[in-house]
Amino acid sequence: MPEIKVGLAQTNPVVGDYQNNALEILRLMREANDSGVQLLVFGELALNGYPLGDLSYRADVIASGEAKLAEIVEASKGFHNLTVVLGHATVATVEKPALQSSDAIAHNSATVFRAGEIIGRYDKQRLPNYDVFDDWRNFIPGTQELIFEVAGEKCAVAICEDIWDESSSRPAALRAAGVSHLVVPNGSPYTRAKNKLRRDAARRFADGMALAYVNLTGGQDELVFDGDSFLLDSNGNEILTADMEPGLYTQDSPYADSKDEIQKLLDVLILGLRDYVQKTGQRKIVLGLSGGIDSALCAAIAKEAVGAQNVTGVLLPSRYSSDHSLSDAELLAKNLGIEHRTVPIDPAHQAFEASLPLSSLAQENIQARIRAVILMGISNSEGHLLISTGNKSEVAVGYSTMYGDAAGGFAPIKDVYKTDVWRLATAYNDRYDSFVIPENSIVKPPSAELRPGQLDQDSLPDYGLLDDVLGLLIEGKKTVTEVVAAGFDAETVTRIDGMVRASEWKRSQGAIGTKTTEVAFGRGRRVPLTTRFGKL
Amino acid sequence: MPEIKVGLAQTNPVVGDYQNNALEILRLMREANDSGVQLLVFGELALNGYPLGDLSYRADVIASGEAKLAEIVEASKGFHNLTVVLGHATVATVEKPALQSSDAIAHNSATVFRAGEIIGRYDKQRLPNYDVFDDWRNFIPGTQELIFEVAGEKCAVAICEDIWDESSSRPAALRAAGVSHLVVPNGSPYTRAKNKLRRDAARRFADGMALAYVNLTGGQDELVFDGDSFLLDSNGNEILTADMEPGLYTQDSPYADSKDEIQKLLDVLILGLRDYVQKTGQRKIVLGLSGGIDSALCAAIAKEAVGAQNVTGVLLPSRYSSDHSLSDAELLAKNLGIEHRTVPIDPAHQAFEASLPLSSLAQENIQARIRAVILMGISNSEGHLLISTGNKSEVAVGYSTMYGDAAGGFAPIKDVYKTDVWRLATAYNDRYDSFVIPENSIVKPPSAELRPGQLDQDSLPDYGLLDDVLGLLIEGKKTVTEVVAAGFDAETVTRIDGMVRASEWKRSQGAIGTKTTEVAFGRGRRVPLTTRFGKL
């Protein structure tokens, strides 16, 4: 876009916090104006926060956003040469299409305004209804183009899903209408493959026009918007790339280096946890430290998210804990500079044993549950958020104790496979060029230590194999037959698939945690708990 | 429909259990044929089970259903005068509409067949995307009418949501085409208001045609399909009414009496729990008995659902338990004829107290969590399903302990307000004309008994007031301002609304339980955990 000076305004809104979201919007408008930006583009629903979910049904939620928009437009009076494109929700002005059976009352819109005057409004036309997206449930599609001029150039708006529609006839029509610049506000959540997919979609839709792709940044429940806004010139060359930080990006900004994939994943996990804590008005985190790799990585993420002074690690040794469990956990706490305490679980364990007879499985589970009682006791007494340290491999096959290690308000690595947990631990240590996460936690064989000499691999296939099969079954959406055809042992695949099915009820009660893959356990995967398909 | 002898086939399918679903379908086909039925109508997706959720994305799930359909059609060869309308999923044969951004690959269909020959297939055209429904996410809409003849009369098909479209032009077009009979397979979940709403929709759509409305029956996760199929003649008179039982209903069947609303609610709660237990391959239920009304009602529901011999009640007295807690719980167990055991929680309570300092809130919560550890210990050791006994009033305001009394695989009364819990207890006793649920459990003031002399009403508004306000906020979707305008105290309403918001995270980890209202906590209510709207 050499003809127009474009600013990409990446904000980190809180859903429903219009006052603070607007302050940040105004701050970036002023900064852009001062920098000579002519066209400033914000992300999707940047004013309201995204996704609104069923809050979008509430007239008061929509109306107070519109009132705030009016204030922002009014405040733009002083900025004579700044055209702003701002995402927000509006009470719908067109009827639902006949095909839409929903309770939606609002459009997912972007308003274009300049110097106190509204130039027009565009309403998102393609409303995604797959994965985590419920836009068709929550919004009414728009039907009109909005073409406006900036510095003599014709511009048009598309919002997020609009540009993913491969059969769209809009690009050709817009070009025919003389449009040279597309502005695209997005609420595009992170997945590991997403930065390439975004560019593919943008280049396809741009079709010879320049395109400003602006995403949100920040965590919102299980989603992390990872910024990654960019600007394509009319040849499809990327001439500006934002990273994950909020702020104003212009062509005067230095180009961002694209990070290593695992380092970026680590940043995303930190941001997801940090924003959940901060946006829900919390400050401190507590977690159990087992000496193992999952809790070590979660402690490191927690430290980066909220600061070492706000993290408490609790060592909860049992009669089956090995010496290295305690020493590895203590070393980790020391390396991270976080507080740690030790609360042995044997007194409570003995009390329960004296109270009721327990099968061997119940004997194992009860230890995990005693730990949860202690951790939640600290959480309730001192106001810490308890985080659950389970990884995706465990969550997928139900290798966790309900109301035990599954307990917590947030599960930072629930969408990270075990094999990536190890990679992340190494990536974390690389940042400090030191074994902050103790080498022993990385190299020792994983164990739940709920009975003498227990190893994860006694109950589960090797994690490398397990993760490969899970990746095909879950993200790959392959059937057992297809996975076997890909070269895996039939009995192993059938067993893994059976474990995944049998633990749907556990996941239905799981803590939220940051989505990192194409199919995360959470809002984006909606399967019955009760089903017998494939069991015959 | 005096011209055609119609049979309404109410089945209780298990999602994905095609073998058993097909056996029941074939059984009813044979029975209908033997009874001289000419047109036999099954419910929506009666072959596959409904809702399929994201299983509908799986080619193997759809294909094996289609293979089973072919077997059923083949088996109909012997029934020369029986036309069957059967709901099932099909690999889509038309493109997605441009507006549909989903991963769907299948239609939600009904195939019409007779004597081994397929007459045609109808694909559902209106795909609901509100409340618990994700049909637009999971299916591709059809575009064609299917008109077929039975005994010289023209018939057409509509599926469930199709007839709720008030602006539909189809009835007029079908009448103009000479159609005299509409057949409507449904997957319509129970709510208390639903039987009237169904008839309103059917009469509006029928518009002078006869209409056979056939629903599923049975529990599927949080939904209960409550049967209630009916037949309208061309004047809109209801000439046949089914109750909740599976089976074949014809005009030779006796007319069902419509039950008292609370008695029907009780039947629905029993069915929801029974089918969750049976369809997930379980048999036994365990629950804590506090002597209070919630656990008493849940125990009664459990007994009706799985039989007294399969229910274990556990009394879990603490240092704060009153004498009547134990005596009321013991009397209940005796009256129900269920096993009961007593496991005092004080030994574990003391062990935890000695292990860590606890705030007063944490002191309360820890008792609830110790109970959960014991109940889950029994569940794990003996294979019982733990049920959680919280009611909707408590769940709404977060008056429960996470991983404590909230623990369980199913929560039978989570969508029943406390004031209705009392009504249901009385309705249950009415069935036996006896205080099976002890009078004292009904009349005593509710208490969690987590500290000396504690009463629910110390922390919560009076339940009558609380339930009225919650009903307006949740099912009524009113704003705080609107509820206050309706005559409620502003401070009370604001406080209740604040408690509802603050406990979203708790509900996000809650057990599933039977939906009974227009807005149940669960799949049908999708709100962010992180939001500040209304907090300013």
CSV table of N, CA, C and O in Angstrom, one decimal, chain B residues 378-461:
chain,number,residue,atom,x,y,z
B,378,ILE,N,-15.4,-44.6,46.7
B,378,ILE,CA,-16.4,-45.7,46.5
B,378,ILE,C,-16.7,-45.9,45.1
B,378,ILE,O,-16.8,-47.1,44.6
B,379,SER,N,-16.9,-44.8,44.3
B,379,SER,CA,-17.2,-44.9,42.9
B,379,SER,C,-16.0,-45.7,42.2
B,379,SER,O,-16.3,-46.6,41.4
B,380,ASN,N,-14.8,-45.3,42.4
B,380,ASN,CA,-13.7,-46.0,41.8
B,380,ASN,C,-13.5,-47.5,42.2
B,380,ASN,O,-13.1,-48.3,41.4
B,381,SER,N,-13.8,-47.7,43.5
B,381,SER,CA,-13.6,-49.1,44.0
B,381,SER,C,-14.7,-50.0,43.6
B,381,SER,O,-14.5,-51.2,43.3
B,382,GLU,N,-15.9,-49.5,43.5
B,382,GLU,CA,-17.1,-50.4,43.3
B,382,GLU,C,-17.8,-50.2,42.0
B,382,GLU,O,-18.8,-50.8,41.7
B,383,GLY,N,-17.3,-49.2,41.2
B,383,GLY,CA,-17.9,-49.0,39.9
B,383,GLY,C,-19.3,-48.3,39.9
B,383,GLY,O,-20.1,-48.5,39.0
B,384,HIS,N,-19.6,-47.5,40.9
B,384,HIS,CA,-20.8,-46.7,41.0
B,384,HIS,C,-20.6,-45.4,40.2
B,384,HIS,O,-19.5,-44.8,40.3
B,385,LEU,N,-21.6,-44.9,39.6
B,385,LEU,CA,-21.7,-43.5,39.1
B,385,LEU,C,-22.0,-42.6,40.3
B,385,LEU,O,-23.0,-42.7,40.9
B,386,LEU,N,-21.1,-41.6,40.5
B,386,LEU,CA,-21.4,-40.6,41.6
B,386,LEU,C,-22.3,-39.6,40.9
B,386,LEU,O,-22.0,-39.0,39.9
B,387,ILE,N,-23.4,-39.3,41.6
B,387,ILE,CA,-24.3,-38.2,41.1
B,387,ILE,C,-24.1,-37.0,42.0
B,387,ILE,O,-24.0,-37.1,43.2
B,388,SER,N,-24.2,-35.8,41.4
B,388,SER,CA,-24.1,-34.6,42.2
B,388,SER,C,-25.5,-34.0,42.4
B,388,SER,O,-26.3,-34.0,41.5
B,389,THR,N,-25.7,-33.5,43.6
B,389,THR,CA,-27.1,-33.3,43.9
B,389,THR,C,-27.5,-31.8,43.9
B,389,THR,O,-28.5,-31.4,44.4
B,390,GLY,N,-26.6,-30.9,43.3
B,390,GLY,CA,-26.9,-29.5,43.3
B,390,GLY,C,-28.1,-29.1,42.5
B,390,GLY,O,-28.4,-29.8,41.4
B,391,ASN,N,-28.9,-28.1,42.9
B,391,ASN,CA,-30.0,-27.7,42.1
B,391,ASN,C,-29.6,-26.4,41.4
B,391,ASN,O,-28.6,-25.8,41.5
B,392,LYS,N,-30.5,-25.9,40.5
B,392,LYS,CA,-30.2,-24.8,39.6
B,392,LYS,C,-30.0,-23.5,40.4
B,392,LYS,O,-29.2,-22.7,40.0
B,393,SER,N,-30.7,-23.3,41.5
B,393,SER,CA,-30.5,-22.1,42.3
B,393,SER,C,-29.1,-22.0,42.7
B,393,SER,O,-28.4,-21.0,42.7
B,394,GLU,N,-28.6,-23.1,43.3
B,394,GLU,CA,-27.2,-23.2,43.8
B,394,GLU,C,-26.2,-23.1,42.6
B,394,GLU,O,-25.2,-22.3,42.7
B,395,VAL,N,-26.4,-23.8,41.6
B,395,VAL,CA,-25.5,-23.8,40.4
B,395,VAL,C,-25.4,-22.4,39.8
B,395,VAL,O,-24.4,-21.9,39.4
B,396,ALA,N,-26.6,-21.7,39.8
B,396,ALA,CA,-26.6,-20.4,39.2
B,396,ALA,C,-25.8,-19.4,39.9
B,396,ALA,O,-25.1,-18.6,39.3
B,397,VAL,N,-25.8,-19.4,41.3
B,397,VAL,CA,-25.1,-18.4,42.1
B,397,VAL,C,-23.7,-19.0,42.6
B,397,VAL,O,-23.1,-18.3,43.3
B,398,GLY,N,-23.4,-20.2,42.1
B,398,GLY,CA,-22.1,-20.7,42.6
B,398,GLY,C,-22.1,-21.2,44.0
B,398,GLY,O,-21.0,-21.2,44.6
B,399,TYR,N,-23.2,-21.5,44.6
B,399,TYR,CA,-23.3,-21.9,46.0
B,399,TYR,C,-23.0,-23.4,46.1
B,399,TYR,O,-23.9,-24.2,46.3
B,400,SER,N,-21.8,-23.7,45.8
B,400,SER,CA,-21.3,-25.1,45.8
B,400,SER,C,-19.8,-25.1,45.9
B,400,SER,O,-19.2,-24.1,45.7
B,401,THR,N,-19.3,-26.2,46.3
B,401,THR,CA,-17.8,-26.3,46.3
B,401,THR,C,-17.3,-27.1,45.2
B,401,THR,O,-17.7,-28.3,45.0
B,402,MET,N,-16.4,-26.5,44.4
B,402,MET,CA,-15.8,-27.2,43.3
B,402,MET,C,-15.0,-28.4,43.8
B,402,MET,O,-14.3,-28.3,44.8
B,403,TYR,N,-15.1,-29.5,43.1
B,403,TYR,CA,-14.4,-30.8,43.5
B,403,TYR,C,-14.9,-31.2,44.8
B,403,TYR,O,-14.3,-32.1,45.5
B,404,GLY,N,-16.0,-30.7,45.3
B,404,GLY,CA,-16.7,-31.1,46.5
B,404,GLY,C,-18.1,-31.6,46.2
B,404,GLY,O,-18.2,-32.6,45.4
B,405,ASP,N,-19.1,-30.9,46.6
B,405,ASP,CA,-20.5,-31.3,46.3
B,405,ASP,C,-20.8,-31.2,44.8
B,405,ASP,O,-21.7,-31.8,44.3
B,406,ALA,N,-19.9,-30.4,44.1
B,406,ALA,CA,-20.1,-30.3,42.6
B,406,ALA,C,-19.6,-31.5,41.9
B,406,ALA,O,-19.9,-31.7,40.7
B,407,ALA,N,-18.9,-32.4,42.6
B,407,ALA,CA,-18.3,-33.6,41.9
B,407,ALA,C,-19.4,-34.6,41.5
B,407,ALA,O,-20.3,-34.9,42.3
B,408,GLY,N,-19.2,-35.2,40.4
B,408,GLY,CA,-20.1,-36.3,40.0
B,408,GLY,C,-20.1,-36.4,38.5
B,408,GLY,O,-19.8,-35.5,37.8
B,409,GLY,N,-20.6,-37.5,38.0
B,409,GLY,CA,-20.7,-37.7,36.5
B,409,GLY,C,-22.0,-37.2,35.9
B,409,GLY,O,-22.1,-37.0,34.7
B,410,PHE,N,-23.0,-37.0,36.8
B,410,PHE,CA,-24.3,-36.6,36.3
B,410,PHE,C,-24.9,-35.8,37.4
B,410,PHE,O,-24.8,-36.2,38.6
B,411,ALA,N,-25.7,-34.8,37.1
B,411,ALA,CA,-26.3,-33.9,38.1
B,411,ALA,C,-27.8,-33.9,37.8
B,411,ALA,O,-28.2,-33.0,37.0
B,412,PRO,N,-28.6,-34.8,38.4
B,412,PRO,CA,-30.0,-34.9,37.9
B,412,PRO,C,-30.8,-33.7,38.0
B,412,PRO,O,-31.7,-33.5,37.2
B,413,ILE,N,-30.6,-32.9,39.0
B,413,ILE,CA,-31.5,-31.7,39.2
B,413,ILE,C,-30.8,-30.4,39.0
B,413,ILE,O,-31.2,-29.4,39.5
B,414,LYS,N,-29.7,-30.4,38.2
B,414,LYS,CA,-29.0,-29.1,38.0
B,414,LYS,C,-29.8,-28.1,37.3
B,414,LYS,O,-29.5,-26.9,37.4
B,415,ASP,N,-30.9,-28.5,36.6
B,415,ASP,CA,-31.7,-27.5,35.9
B,415,ASP,C,-33.1,-27.4,36.6
B,415,ASP,O,-34.1,-27.2,35.9
B,416,VAL,N,-33.1,-27.6,37.9
B,416,VAL,CA,-34.4,-27.5,38.7
B,416,VAL,C,-34.2,-26.5,39.8
B,416,VAL,O,-33.3,-26.7,40.6
B,417,TYR,N,-35.0,-25.5,39.8
B,417,TYR,CA,-34.8,-24.5,40.9
B,417,TYR,C,-35.2,-25.1,42.2
B,417,TYR,O,-36.0,-26.0,42.3
B,418,LYS,N,-34.6,-24.5,43.3
B,418,LYS,CA,-34.9,-25.0,44.6
B,418,LYS,C,-36.4,-25.1,44.9
B,418,LYS,O,-36.9,-26.1,45.5
B,419,THR,N,-37.1,-24.1,44.5
B,419,THR,CA,-38.6,-24.1,44.8
B,419,THR,C,-39.3,-25.2,44.1
B,419,THR,O,-40.3,-25.7,44.7
B,420,ASP,N,-38.8,-25.6,43.0
B,420,ASP,CA,-39.3,-26.8,42.3
B,420,ASP,C,-38.8,-28.1,42.9
B,420,ASP,O,-39.5,-29.1,42.8
B,421,VAL,N,-37.7,-28.1,43.6
B,421,VAL,CA,-37.2,-29.3,44.3
B,421,VAL,C,-38.2,-29.7,45.4
B,421,VAL,O,-38.6,-30.8,45.5
B,422,TRP,N,-38.7,-28.6,46.1
B,422,TRP,CA,-39.7,-28.9,47.1
B,422,TRP,C,-41.0,-29.5,46.5
B,422,TRP,O,-41.5,-30.5,47.0
B,423,ARG,N,-41.4,-28.9,45.4
B,423,ARG,CA,-42.6,-29.4,44.7
B,423,ARG,C,-42.4,-30.8,44.2
B,423,ARG,O,-43.3,-31.6,44.3
B,424,LEU,N,-41.2,-31.1,43.7
B,424,LEU,CA,-41.0,-32.5,43.2
B,424,LEU,C,-40.9,-33.5,44.3
B,424,LEU,O,-41.4,-34.6,44.2
B,425,ALA,N,-40.4,-33.1,45.5
B,425,ALA,CA,-40.4,-34.0,46.6
B,425,ALA,C,-41.8,-34.4,47.0
B,425,ALA,O,-42.1,-35.5,47.3
B,426,THR,N,-42.6,-33.4,47.1
B,426,THR,CA,-44.0,-33.6,47.4
B,426,THR,C,-44.7,-34.4,46.3
B,426,THR,O,-45.5,-35.4,46.6
B,427,ALA,N,-44.4,-34.1,45.1
B,427,ALA,CA,-45.0,-34.9,44.0
B,427,ALA,C,-44.6,-36.4,44.1
B,427,ALA,O,-45.3,-37.3,43.8
B,428,TYR,N,-43.3,-36.6,44.5
B,428,TYR,CA,-42.8,-37.9,44.6
B,428,TYR,C,-43.5,-38.7,45.7
B,428,TYR,O,-44.0,-39.8,45.5
B,429,ASN,N,-43.7,-38.0,46.8
B,429,ASN,CA,-44.4,-38.6,47.9
B,429,ASN,C,-45.9,-38.9,47.6
B,429,ASN,O,-46.4,-39.9,48.0
B,430,ASP,N,-46.4,-38.0,46.8
B,430,ASP,CA,-47.8,-38.3,46.3
B,430,ASP,C,-48.0,-39.6,45.6
B,430,ASP,O,-49.0,-40.2,45.6
B,431,ARG,N,-46.9,-40.0,44.8
B,431,ARG,CA,-47.0,-41.2,44.1
B,431,ARG,C,-47.2,-42.4,45.0
B,431,ARG,O,-47.7,-43.4,44.6
B,432,TYR,N,-46.6,-42.3,46.2
B,432,TYR,CA,-46.6,-43.4,47.1
B,432,TYR,C,-47.6,-43.1,48.2
B,432,TYR,O,-47.8,-43.9,49.1
B,433,ASP,N,-48.2,-42.0,48.1
B,433,ASP,CA,-49.2,-41.6,49.2
B,433,ASP,C,-48.6,-41.7,50.5
B,433,ASP,O,-49.2,-42.3,51.5
B,434,SER,N,-47.3,-41.3,50.7
B,434,SER,CA,-46.6,-41.5,51.9
B,434,SER,C,-45.4,-40.6,52.0
B,434,SER,O,-44.9,-40.2,50.9
B,435,PHE,N,-44.9,-40.3,53.2
B,435,PHE,CA,-43.7,-39.5,53.3
B,435,PHE,C,-42.4,-40.4,53.0
B,435,PHE,O,-41.6,-40.6,54.0
B,436,VAL,N,-42.2,-40.8,51.8
B,436,VAL,CA,-41.0,-41.6,51.5
B,436,VAL,C,-39.8,-40.7,51.7
B,436,VAL,O,-38.9,-41.0,52.3
B,437,ILE,N,-39.9,-39.5,51.1
B,437,ILE,CA,-39.0,-38.4,51.5
B,437,ILE,C,-39.5,-37.8,52.8
B,437,ILE,O,-40.6,-37.3,52.8
B,438,PRO,N,-38.7,-37.9,53.8
B,438,PRO,CA,-39.2,-37.6,55.1
B,438,PRO,C,-39.7,-36.1,55.2
B,438,PRO,O,-39.1,-35.2,54.6
B,439,GLU,N,-40.8,-35.9,55.9
B,439,GLU,CA,-41.4,-34.6,56.0
B,439,GLU,C,-40.3,-33.6,56.5
B,439,GLU,O,-40.3,-32.5,56.1
B,440,ASN,N,-39.5,-34.1,57.4
B,440,ASN,CA,-38.5,-33.2,58.0
B,440,ASN,C,-37.5,-32.6,57.0
B,440,ASN,O,-37.1,-31.5,57.0
B,441,SER,N,-37.2,-33.5,56.0
B,441,SER,CA,-36.3,-33.0,54.9
B,441,SER,C,-36.9,-32.0,54.1
B,441,SER,O,-36.3,-31.1,53.5
B,442,ILE,N,-38.3,-32.0,54.0
B,442,ILE,CA,-39.0,-31.1,53.2
B,442,ILE,C,-39.2,-29.7,53.9
B,442,ILE,O,-39.0,-28.7,53.3
B,443,VAL,N,-39.5,-29.8,55.2
B,443,VAL,CA,-39.9,-28.6,55.9
B,443,VAL,C,-38.7,-27.9,56.6
B,443,VAL,O,-38.8,-26.7,56.9
B,444,LYS,N,-37.6,-28.5,56.9
B,444,LYS,CA,-36.6,-27.8,57.6
B,444,LYS,C,-35.8,-26.8,56.8
B,444,LYS,O,-35.7,-27.0,55.5
B,445,PRO,N,-35.3,-25.8,57.4
B,445,PRO,CA,-34.6,-24.7,56.6
B,445,PRO,C,-33.3,-25.3,56.0
B,445,PRO,O,-32.6,-26.0,56.7
B,446,PRO,N,-33.1,-25.1,54.7
B,446,PRO,CA,-31.9,-25.6,54.1
B,446,PRO,C,-30.6,-25.1,54.7
B,446,PRO,O,-30.5,-24.0,55.1
B,447,SER,N,-29.7,-26.1,54.9
B,447,SER,CA,-28.3,-25.7,55.5
B,447,SER,C,-27.3,-26.6,54.9
B,447,SER,O,-27.5,-27.8,54.7
B,448,ALA,N,-26.1,-26.0,54.6
B,448,ALA,CA,-25.0,-26.8,54.1
B,448,ALA,C,-24.2,-27.4,55.3
B,448,ALA,O,-23.4,-28.3,55.1
B,449,GLU,N,-24.5,-27.0,56.5
B,449,GLU,CA,-23.9,-27.5,57.7
B,449,GLU,C,-22.4,-27.6,57.6
B,449,GLU,O,-21.8,-28.6,58.0
B,450,LEU,N,-21.8,-26.5,57.1
B,450,LEU,CA,-20.3,-26.5,57.0
B,450,LEU,C,-19.7,-25.6,58.2
B,450,LEU,O,-18.5,-25.5,58.3
B,451,ARG,N,-20.6,-25.0,58.9
B,451,ARG,CA,-20.2,-24.3,60.2
B,451,ARG,C,-21.4,-24.3,61.1
B,451,ARG,O,-22.5,-24.6,60.7
B,452,PRO,N,-21.1,-24.1,62.4
B,452,PRO,CA,-22.2,-24.3,63.4
B,452,PRO,C,-23.4,-23.3,63.1
B,452,PRO,O,-23.2,-22.1,62.8
B,453,GLY,N,-24.6,-23.9,63.0
B,453,GLY,CA,-25.8,-23.1,62.9
B,453,GLY,C,-26.0,-22.5,61.5
B,453,GLY,O,-26.8,-21.6,61.3
B,454,GLN,N,-25.2,-22.9,60.6
B,454,GLN,CA,-25.2,-22.2,59.2
B,454,GLN,C,-26.6,-22.5,58.5
B,454,GLN,O,-27.1,-23.7,58.6
B,455,LEU,N,-27.1,-21.5,57.9
B,455,LEU,CA,-28.3,-21.7,57.0
B,455,LEU,C,-28.1,-21.1,55.7
B,455,LEU,O,-27.4,-20.1,55.6
B,456,ASP,N,-28.6,-21.8,54.6
B,456,ASP,CA,-28.4,-21.2,53.3
B,456,ASP,C,-28.8,-19.7,53.2
B,456,ASP,O,-28.2,-18.9,52.6
B,457,GLN,N,-29.9,-19.4,54.0
B,457,GLN,CA,-30.4,-18.1,53.9
B,457,GLN,C,-29.5,-17.0,54.6
B,457,GLN,O,-29.8,-15.8,54.4
B,458,ASP,N,-28.5,-17.5,55.2
B,458,ASP,CA,-27.5,-16.5,55.7
B,458,ASP,C,-26.7,-15.9,54.6
B,458,ASP,O,-26.2,-14.8,54.6
B,459,SER,N,-26.5,-16.7,53.5
B,459,SER,CA,-25.6,-16.3,52.4
B,459,SER,C,-26.4,-15.9,51.2
B,459,SER,O,-25.9,-15.2,50.3
B,460,LEU,N,-27.6,-16.4,51.1
B,460,LEU,CA,-28.4,-16.3,49.9
B,460,LEU,C,-29.8,-15.6,50.2
B,460,LEU,O,-30.3,-15.7,51.3
B,461,PRO,N,-30.3,-14.9,49.3
B,461,PRO,CA,-31.7,-14.4,49.5
B,461,PRO,C,-32.7,-15.6,49.7
B,461,PRO,O,-32.3,-16.7,49.3
